[in-house]
Coordinates of C-alpha atoms in Angstrom, one line a residue:
M1 CA 21.8 -41.0 198.8
A2 CA 23.4 -38.3 201.0
R3 CA 21.4 -35.0 201.1
I4 CA 22.8 -32.4 198.9
D5 CA 23.0 -28.8 200.0
P6 CA 21.8 -26.1 197.7
A7 CA 25.3 -24.5 197.8
D8 CA 26.6 -27.8 196.3
L9 CA 24.2 -27.3 193.4
G10 CA 25.5 -23.7 192.9
V11 CA 28.9 -25.1 192.6
F12 CA 27.6 -27.4 189.9
L13 CA 25.7 -24.7 188.1
A14 CA 28.7 -22.4 188.0
I15 CA 30.8 -25.0 186.3
A16 CA 27.9 -26.0 184.0
R17 CA 27.5 -22.3 182.8
H18 CA 31.1 -21.5 182.3
G19 CA 32.3 -24.9 181.1
S20 CA 35.5 -24.4 182.9
F21 CA 36.7 -25.0 186.5
R22 CA 39.0 -21.9 186.3
R23 CA 36.2 -19.5 185.3
A24 CA 33.8 -20.9 187.6
A25 CA 36.2 -20.6 190.5
A26 CA 37.0 -17.0 189.7
E27 CA 33.3 -16.3 189.8
L28 CA 32.8 -18.1 193.2
G29 CA 36.1 -16.6 194.7
V30 CA 37.8 -20.0 195.2
T31 CA 40.7 -21.8 193.8
P32 CA 40.2 -24.3 190.8
S33 CA 41.6 -27.2 192.8
A34 CA 39.1 -26.4 195.7
L35 CA 36.2 -26.3 193.3
S36 CA 37.2 -29.4 191.6
H37 CA 37.4 -31.2 195.2
S38 CA 33.9 -29.9 196.0
M39 CA 32.3 -31.1 192.8
R40 CA 34.0 -34.5 193.3
L41 CA 32.3 -34.6 196.8
V42 CA 29.0 -33.7 195.2
E43 CA 29.1 -36.5 192.5
E44 CA 30.1 -38.9 195.4
R45 CA 27.1 -37.9 197.4
L46 CA 24.9 -38.2 194.5
G47 CA 26.4 -41.6 193.4
V48 CA 26.4 -40.5 189.7
R49 CA 29.0 -38.7 187.5
L50 CA 27.7 -35.1 186.3
L51 CA 30.9 -33.9 184.4
N52 CA 33.5 -35.4 182.1
R53 CA 36.7 -33.8 182.7
T54 CA 39.9 -33.7 180.4
T55 CA 43.0 -31.6 180.8
R56 CA 41.4 -29.2 178.2
S57 CA 37.7 -29.3 178.6
V58 CA 34.7 -29.9 180.9
A59 CA 31.6 -31.3 179.5
L60 CA 28.3 -32.3 181.0
T61 CA 27.1 -36.1 181.1
E62 CA 23.7 -37.2 180.3
A63 CA 23.0 -37.0 183.9
G64 CA 24.5 -33.6 184.3
E65 CA 22.5 -32.2 181.3
R66 CA 19.2 -33.7 183.1
L67 CA 20.1 -32.1 186.4
L68 CA 21.0 -28.8 184.7
G69 CA 17.5 -28.6 183.0
R70 CA 15.6 -29.3 186.2
V71 CA 17.6 -27.0 188.8
G72 CA 18.8 -24.3 186.5
P73 CA 15.3 -22.7 186.1
A74 CA 14.6 -23.2 189.8
F75 CA 17.9 -21.3 190.7
R76 CA 16.8 -18.4 188.2
D77 CA 13.5 -18.2 189.9
I78 CA 15.3 -17.9 193.3
D79 CA 17.5 -15.2 192.0
D80 CA 14.5 -13.3 190.5
A81 CA 12.5 -13.6 193.8
I82 CA 15.5 -12.2 195.7
D83 CA 16.1 -9.4 193.2
E84 CA 12.4 -8.4 193.2
L85 CA 13.0 -7.3 196.9
N86 CA 14.7 -4.2 195.3
S87 CA 11.3 -2.8 194.6
F88 CA 11.2 -2.1 198.4
R89 CA 14.4 -0.3 198.4
D90 CA 14.8 3.3 197.6
R91 CA 17.6 2.8 195.2
P92 CA 18.4 -0.6 193.1
F93 CA 21.4 -2.4 194.0
G94 CA 23.4 -5.6 192.7
T95 CA 25.8 -6.4 190.1
L96 CA 25.0 -5.9 186.4
R97 CA 27.0 -8.2 184.0
L98 CA 27.4 -7.0 180.4
N99 CA 29.1 -8.3 177.4
A100 CA 30.1 -5.9 174.4
P101 CA 32.4 -5.7 171.6
R102 CA 35.6 -3.6 171.9
L103 CA 34.5 -0.7 169.9
C104 CA 31.0 -0.4 171.5
A105 CA 32.7 -0.6 174.9
R106 CA 34.8 2.5 173.9
L107 CA 32.3 4.5 171.7
V108 CA 29.2 4.0 173.5
L109 CA 29.5 2.3 177.0
R110 CA 32.6 4.1 178.4
P111 CA 30.9 7.5 178.7
L112 CA 27.4 6.1 179.5
L113 CA 28.7 3.9 182.4
A114 CA 30.4 6.8 184.1
R115 CA 27.0 8.7 184.2
F116 CA 25.2 5.6 185.2
L117 CA 27.2 4.5 188.0
A118 CA 27.2 8.2 189.4
A119 CA 23.4 7.9 189.3
Y120 CA 23.1 4.4 190.9
P121 CA 26.0 4.2 193.5
D122 CA 24.6 0.9 194.8
I123 CA 25.0 -1.0 191.4
R124 CA 28.3 -2.5 190.4
V125 CA 28.9 -3.2 186.7
E126 CA 31.2 -5.9 185.2
L127 CA 31.9 -5.5 181.5
M128 CA 33.4 -8.4 179.4
V129 CA 34.8 -7.1 176.2
S130 CA 34.8 -9.5 173.4
D131 CA 34.3 -9.3 169.8
A132 CA 33.3 -12.9 169.4
L133 CA 29.5 -13.7 169.4
V134 CA 28.8 -14.5 172.9
D135 CA 25.7 -16.8 174.4
I136 CA 25.1 -14.3 177.0
V137 CA 22.6 -16.8 178.8
A138 CA 25.0 -19.5 178.9
E139 CA 27.9 -17.4 180.0
G140 CA 25.8 -15.9 182.8
F141 CA 25.6 -12.2 181.5
D142 CA 22.4 -10.0 182.2
A143 CA 22.8 -8.4 178.8
G144 CA 24.8 -7.9 175.7
I145 CA 25.4 -5.1 173.2
R146 CA 25.5 -5.7 169.5
F147 CA 24.4 -4.5 166.1
G148 CA 21.1 -5.5 165.4
E149 CA 21.7 -8.1 162.7
A150 CA 24.0 -10.1 165.1
I151 CA 21.2 -10.5 167.8
A152 CA 19.1 -13.7 168.1
A153 CA 15.4 -13.1 167.2
D154 CA 14.2 -14.3 170.7
M155 CA 15.9 -11.5 172.5
I156 CA 14.5 -8.1 173.7
T157 CA 16.4 -5.3 172.2
V158 CA 16.7 -1.6 173.2
P159 CA 18.6 1.0 171.0
I160 CA 21.6 2.2 172.9
G161 CA 23.7 5.2 171.9
P162 CA 23.5 7.3 168.7
R163 CA 23.1 6.3 165.0
H164 CA 26.5 5.5 163.5
A165 CA 28.1 6.2 160.0
F166 CA 31.0 4.5 158.4
A167 CA 33.9 6.5 156.8
V168 CA 36.6 5.6 154.2
V169 CA 39.7 7.5 155.2
G170 CA 43.4 7.5 154.5
S171 CA 46.3 9.7 155.3
P172 CA 47.2 12.7 153.0
A173 CA 50.4 11.1 152.0
Y174 CA 48.6 8.0 150.9
F175 CA 46.1 10.0 148.7
A176 CA 49.2 11.8 147.3
R177 CA 50.6 8.7 146.0
H178 CA 47.6 6.8 145.0
G179 CA 45.0 9.6 144.2
M180 CA 41.3 9.7 145.4
P181 CA 38.7 7.2 144.5
G182 CA 35.6 9.0 142.9
D183 CA 33.4 5.8 143.1
P184 CA 33.3 2.8 145.3
R185 CA 34.2 0.6 142.4
A186 CA 37.6 2.2 142.0
L187 CA 38.8 0.9 145.4
R188 CA 39.3 -2.5 143.9
G189 CA 42.5 -1.1 142.3
M190 CA 43.8 0.6 145.2
P191 CA 45.6 -0.4 148.3
C192 CA 43.2 -1.0 151.3
I193 CA 43.3 -2.3 154.8
R194 CA 41.0 -5.3 154.9
F195 CA 39.0 -6.5 158.0
R196 CA 38.6 -10.2 158.8
F197 CA 36.0 -11.3 161.3
L198 CA 37.0 -13.8 164.1
G199 CA 35.0 -16.4 162.2
G200 CA 37.4 -16.2 159.3
A201 CA 35.4 -14.2 156.8
L202 CA 36.6 -11.0 155.0
Y203 CA 34.2 -8.0 155.1
A204 CA 33.3 -6.5 151.9
W205 CA 32.8 -2.7 152.3
E206 CA 29.3 -1.6 151.8
F207 CA 28.0 1.5 150.2
E208 CA 24.6 3.0 149.3
R209 CA 23.6 6.0 147.4
G210 CA 20.2 6.8 145.9
G211 CA 18.9 3.4 146.4
E212 CA 21.9 1.9 144.7
E213 CA 23.9 -0.7 146.9
I214 CA 27.5 -1.8 146.2
A215 CA 29.5 -4.3 148.3
V216 CA 33.1 -4.0 147.4
E217 CA 35.7 -6.8 148.1
V218 CA 38.8 -4.7 148.5
D219 CA 42.4 -5.9 148.4
G220 CA 45.6 -4.6 150.1
P221 CA 48.9 -5.5 151.9
L222 CA 47.3 -5.6 155.5
T223 CA 44.5 -7.5 156.8
L224 CA 43.4 -7.0 160.5
S225 CA 40.7 -8.1 163.0
E226 CA 40.9 -5.2 165.2
Q227 CA 39.4 -1.7 164.1
D228 CA 41.7 0.4 166.3
L229 CA 44.8 -1.2 164.5
M230 CA 43.1 -0.4 161.2
L231 CA 42.8 3.2 162.3
E232 CA 46.6 3.2 163.2
A233 CA 47.6 1.6 159.9
A234 CA 45.6 4.2 158.1
L235 CA 47.4 7.0 159.9
D236 CA 50.7 5.3 159.0
G237 CA 49.7 5.6 155.3
V238 CA 49.5 1.7 154.7
G239 CA 46.1 2.0 153.1
M240 CA 42.5 3.2 153.0
A241 CA 40.4 2.0 156.0
Y242 CA 36.6 1.4 156.3
L243 CA 35.9 2.7 160.0
F244 CA 33.3 4.0 162.3
E245 CA 33.1 7.7 161.5
A246 CA 33.3 8.4 165.4
Q247 CA 36.6 6.6 165.4
A248 CA 38.2 8.7 162.6
R249 CA 36.5 12.1 163.8
P250 CA 39.5 13.6 165.8
H251 CA 41.9 12.6 163.0
L252 CA 39.9 14.0 160.3
A253 CA 39.5 17.3 162.4
S254 CA 43.2 17.4 162.8
G255 CA 43.9 16.8 159.1
A256 CA 45.9 13.5 160.0
L257 CA 43.2 11.7 157.9
V258 CA 41.2 12.7 154.9
R259 CA 37.8 11.2 154.1
V260 CA 36.4 10.0 150.7
L261 CA 33.2 8.7 149.2
E262 CA 31.4 10.3 152.0
E263 CA 28.1 10.4 150.1
W264 CA 28.3 6.7 149.6
C265 CA 28.8 5.8 153.2
P266 CA 25.5 4.6 154.9
H267 CA 24.2 5.4 158.3
Y268 CA 23.2 2.6 160.6
P269 CA 20.9 2.6 163.7
G270 CA 23.7 2.0 165.9
F271 CA 24.1 -0.6 168.7
Y272 CA 21.4 -2.4 170.7
L273 CA 21.3 -3.5 174.3
Y274 CA 19.7 -7.0 174.4
Y275 CA 18.7 -9.4 177.0
P276 CA 16.6 -12.6 177.4
S277 CA 12.9 -12.3 178.4
R278 CA 12.3 -13.1 182.0
R279 CA 9.4 -12.9 184.2
Q280 CA 11.3 -10.7 186.6
M281 CA 14.0 -8.5 185.1
P282 CA 17.0 -7.9 187.6
A283 CA 16.6 -4.5 189.1
S284 CA 20.1 -3.5 188.0
L285 CA 19.3 -4.4 184.4
R286 CA 16.0 -2.5 184.6
A287 CA 17.7 0.5 185.8
F288 CA 20.2 0.5 183.1
V289 CA 17.6 0.1 180.3
D290 CA 15.6 2.9 181.6
F291 CA 18.8 5.0 182.0
S292 CA 19.9 4.1 178.5
R293 CA 16.6 5.1 177.0
G294 CA 16.7 8.5 178.6
T295 CA 20.2 9.4 177.3

């Protein structure tokens, strides 16, 4: 069997991590065809197939799974050892890869990242925005940001950003036509803008007051899976929307939206930064965690 260069194993690990030649090629800065050729040469040198390829997907063979299980941790240890050298520098450097839902990126990360990058000019940040639940380890992210209930129990979590409240809002013209609900249960007979998760489930609006909790399955002419579109639809008078208060605040101040059931809308701790437990935390992530705690 021909000798395998560590760079060849890096090619294999990138493809295994992304499950895609295209995404792995983008990470490595080469074309998908060049990456496919390199992987074919690796398999020829090893004398065993590591990947099953189709026109739509890439999957590890049993041999590929076994190789990934052996060399993956070793490569992470090498990355940790190199990153540990940051402790000998005056300022941390490197690339920090984050994954966050769209709304968190806008409400929390956008202002935070501007200050962080000014404080740490040697760090680069790559932010992937996705409302889908992402396996940050499998996808090669250093950390993710989510609501607490959506985070796996084996992750380390750090609160990031302020507490958040939800708000039920509608346009003045809407309430002129339909009236204002005095109780969450009244929403069942009023046109609302529904929210559907990417997994397909419809969100039941959640309320709480004085220990009483109510979940209302609203109905209405429009169902969306994107909160910014819900805000715009509420401004257009399509129906009431259940949104983050911070989203609606400028429009409430201008009078373009009116808020109802405020005493029923709960506060939440907000978003959490989460990352896997590792012996050595990347210096860029450590800097971001410390910076987030101090803001």
